[in-house]
Amino acid sequence: MSPRFDAIGLVVSDMAASVTFYRRLGFAFPEGAEREPHAEAALPGGLRLLLDTEDTVRSFHPGWQSPSGGGRHSLALRCDDAAEVDGVYAELVGAGYTGELKPWDAFWGQRYAVVQDPDGHGVDLFAPLT
């Protein structure tokens, strides 16, 4: 047996809001995905991003409850350069999404920022500093 990494799954409260957010970041969800209880977008290298509504998860795991408190995971998206980090952050915050950490030059050599998706999942934006 040799399990292999295949997908990243997120539980979402509002599929349409989540699909809209991730499409803004370039994730190619199929047309109509915003109306489905489960949606998938192919990622580079053959991985997939999976979104499932809370009701979908409860359909097979009746005791599931939405976690509370701070997140322990995030998706990290590499940008081409520092200007793109700043631009994507500004575009998302300007569209009403929550900026968790404004762009800054991190001591580890990256331009770095964090925006939250509609469910509060962290989405890290970064680019190497030149």
Short mmCIF file of C-alpha atoms in Angstrom, two decimals:
data_model
loop_
_atom_site.label_atom_id
_atom_site.label_comp_id
_atom_site.label_asym_id
_atom_site.label_seq_id
_atom_site.Cartn_x
_atom_site.Cartn_y
_atom_site.Cartn_z
CA MET A 1 0.00 0.00 0.00
CA SER A 2 1.27 3.44 -0.87
CA PRO A 3 -1.15 6.32 -0.16
CA ARG A 4 -0.40 9.45 -2.14
CA PHE A 5 -1.35 13.08 -1.67
CA ASP A 6 -4.25 13.84 -4.01
CA ALA A 7 -6.40 16.71 -2.76
CA ILE A 8 -6.97 19.49 -0.26
CA GLY A 9 -10.49 19.64 1.13
CA LEU A 10 -12.23 22.59 2.76
CA VAL A 11 -15.64 22.63 4.43
CA VAL A 12 -17.59 25.75 3.47
CA SER A 13 -20.79 27.32 4.73
CA ASP A 14 -21.75 29.01 1.45
CA MET A 15 -20.65 27.23 -1.72
CA ALA A 16 -21.42 30.16 -4.03
CA ALA A 17 -19.40 32.60 -1.92
CA SER A 18 -16.46 30.20 -1.70
CA VAL A 19 -16.42 29.34 -5.41
CA THR A 20 -16.56 33.07 -6.23
CA PHE A 21 -13.61 33.79 -3.91
CA TYR A 22 -11.41 31.00 -5.26
CA ARG A 23 -12.27 31.80 -8.87
CA ARG A 24 -10.97 35.34 -8.21
CA LEU A 25 -7.67 33.67 -7.35
CA GLY A 26 -7.61 31.66 -10.59
CA PHE A 27 -9.05 28.33 -9.45
CA ALA A 28 -11.01 26.81 -12.35
CA PHE A 29 -14.23 25.48 -10.86
CA PRO A 30 -16.64 24.22 -13.50
CA GLU A 31 -19.68 26.26 -14.47
CA GLY A 32 -22.51 25.59 -12.04
CA ALA A 33 -20.19 24.51 -9.20
CA GLU A 34 -21.53 27.33 -7.05
CA ARG A 35 -24.92 25.53 -6.92
CA GLU A 36 -23.54 22.11 -5.94
CA PRO A 37 -22.94 20.60 -2.48
CA HIS A 38 -19.45 19.42 -3.61
CA ALA A 39 -17.09 21.17 -6.03
CA GLU A 40 -13.59 20.40 -7.34
CA ALA A 41 -10.94 22.43 -9.12
CA ALA A 42 -7.87 20.84 -10.69
CA LEU A 43 -4.54 22.19 -9.44
CA PRO A 44 -1.10 22.09 -11.07
CA GLY A 45 0.65 18.76 -10.65
CA GLY A 46 -2.59 16.77 -10.59
CA LEU A 47 -3.81 17.84 -7.15
CA ARG A 48 -7.36 19.06 -6.56
CA LEU A 49 -9.05 21.61 -4.31
CA LEU A 50 -12.28 20.13 -2.93
CA LEU A 51 -15.08 22.19 -1.40
CA ASP A 52 -17.92 20.57 0.52
CA THR A 53 -20.79 22.32 2.23
CA GLU A 54 -21.38 21.80 5.95
CA ASP A 55 -24.61 19.94 5.08
CA THR A 56 -22.70 17.57 2.81
CA VAL A 57 -20.25 16.71 5.59
CA ARG A 58 -23.10 16.21 8.06
CA SER A 59 -24.80 13.83 5.58
CA PHE A 60 -22.07 11.23 6.21
CA HIS A 61 -20.73 12.48 9.58
CA PRO A 62 -23.83 13.52 11.57
CA GLY A 63 -21.87 14.64 14.65
CA TRP A 64 -19.60 17.02 12.74
CA GLN A 65 -19.50 20.58 14.04
CA SER A 66 -17.82 23.59 12.58
CA PRO A 67 -14.56 24.30 14.44
CA SER A 68 -14.23 27.47 16.47
CA GLY A 69 -11.19 29.56 17.26
CA GLY A 70 -8.16 30.32 15.14
CA GLY A 71 -7.25 28.34 12.06
CA ARG A 72 -4.39 25.88 11.96
CA HIS A 73 -4.10 25.64 8.19
CA SER A 74 -3.96 27.88 5.17
CA LEU A 75 -3.52 27.70 1.44
CA ALA A 76 -0.34 29.37 0.22
CA LEU A 77 -0.38 30.97 -3.22
CA ARG A 78 2.85 32.07 -4.86
CA CYS A 79 2.72 35.35 -6.75
CA ASP A 80 5.17 36.42 -9.44
CA ASP A 81 6.55 39.36 -7.46
CA ALA A 82 5.95 41.69 -4.51
CA ALA A 83 3.74 43.99 -6.60
CA GLU A 84 1.41 41.09 -7.36
CA VAL A 85 1.13 40.23 -3.66
CA ASP A 86 0.14 43.84 -2.97
CA GLY A 87 -2.27 43.97 -5.91
CA VAL A 88 -4.06 40.71 -5.18
CA TYR A 89 -4.38 41.62 -1.51
CA ALA A 90 -5.78 45.07 -2.37
CA GLU A 91 -8.20 43.62 -4.93
CA LEU A 92 -9.59 41.03 -2.48
CA VAL A 93 -9.87 43.42 0.46
CA GLY A 94 -11.44 45.99 -1.85
CA ALA A 95 -14.01 43.36 -2.86
CA GLY A 96 -14.97 42.95 0.80
CA TYR A 97 -12.88 39.99 1.92
CA THR A 98 -11.12 40.15 5.29
CA GLY A 99 -7.44 41.04 5.23
CA GLU A 100 -5.79 39.19 8.11
CA LEU A 101 -2.22 40.39 7.56
CA LYS A 102 -1.34 43.34 5.33
CA PRO A 103 1.52 42.83 2.85
CA TRP A 104 4.95 43.16 4.42
CA ASP A 105 8.55 42.20 3.72
CA ALA A 106 9.03 39.15 5.92
CA PHE A 107 12.36 38.42 7.56
CA TRP A 108 12.51 35.06 5.73
CA GLY A 109 12.82 36.84 2.37
CA GLN A 110 9.28 37.03 1.04
CA ARG A 111 6.63 39.66 0.44
CA TYR A 112 3.84 38.10 2.46
CA ALA A 113 0.16 38.75 3.21
CA VAL A 114 -2.89 36.81 4.41
CA VAL A 115 -6.53 37.15 3.32
CA GLN A 116 -9.40 35.09 4.70
CA ASP A 117 -11.83 33.24 2.46
CA PRO A 118 -15.57 33.54 3.25
CA ASP A 119 -15.27 30.86 5.98
CA GLY A 120 -12.17 32.33 7.62
CA HIS A 121 -9.67 29.91 6.03
CA GLY A 122 -6.34 31.69 5.65
CA VAL A 123 -5.02 32.24 2.14
CA ASP A 124 -1.36 33.24 2.19
CA LEU A 125 -0.05 35.34 -0.68
CA PHE A 126 3.72 35.41 -1.10
CA ALA A 127 6.55 36.17 -3.49
CA PRO A 128 10.30 35.97 -3.09
CA LEU A 129 11.94 39.36 -2.50
CA THR A 130 14.51 40.18 -5.14
#
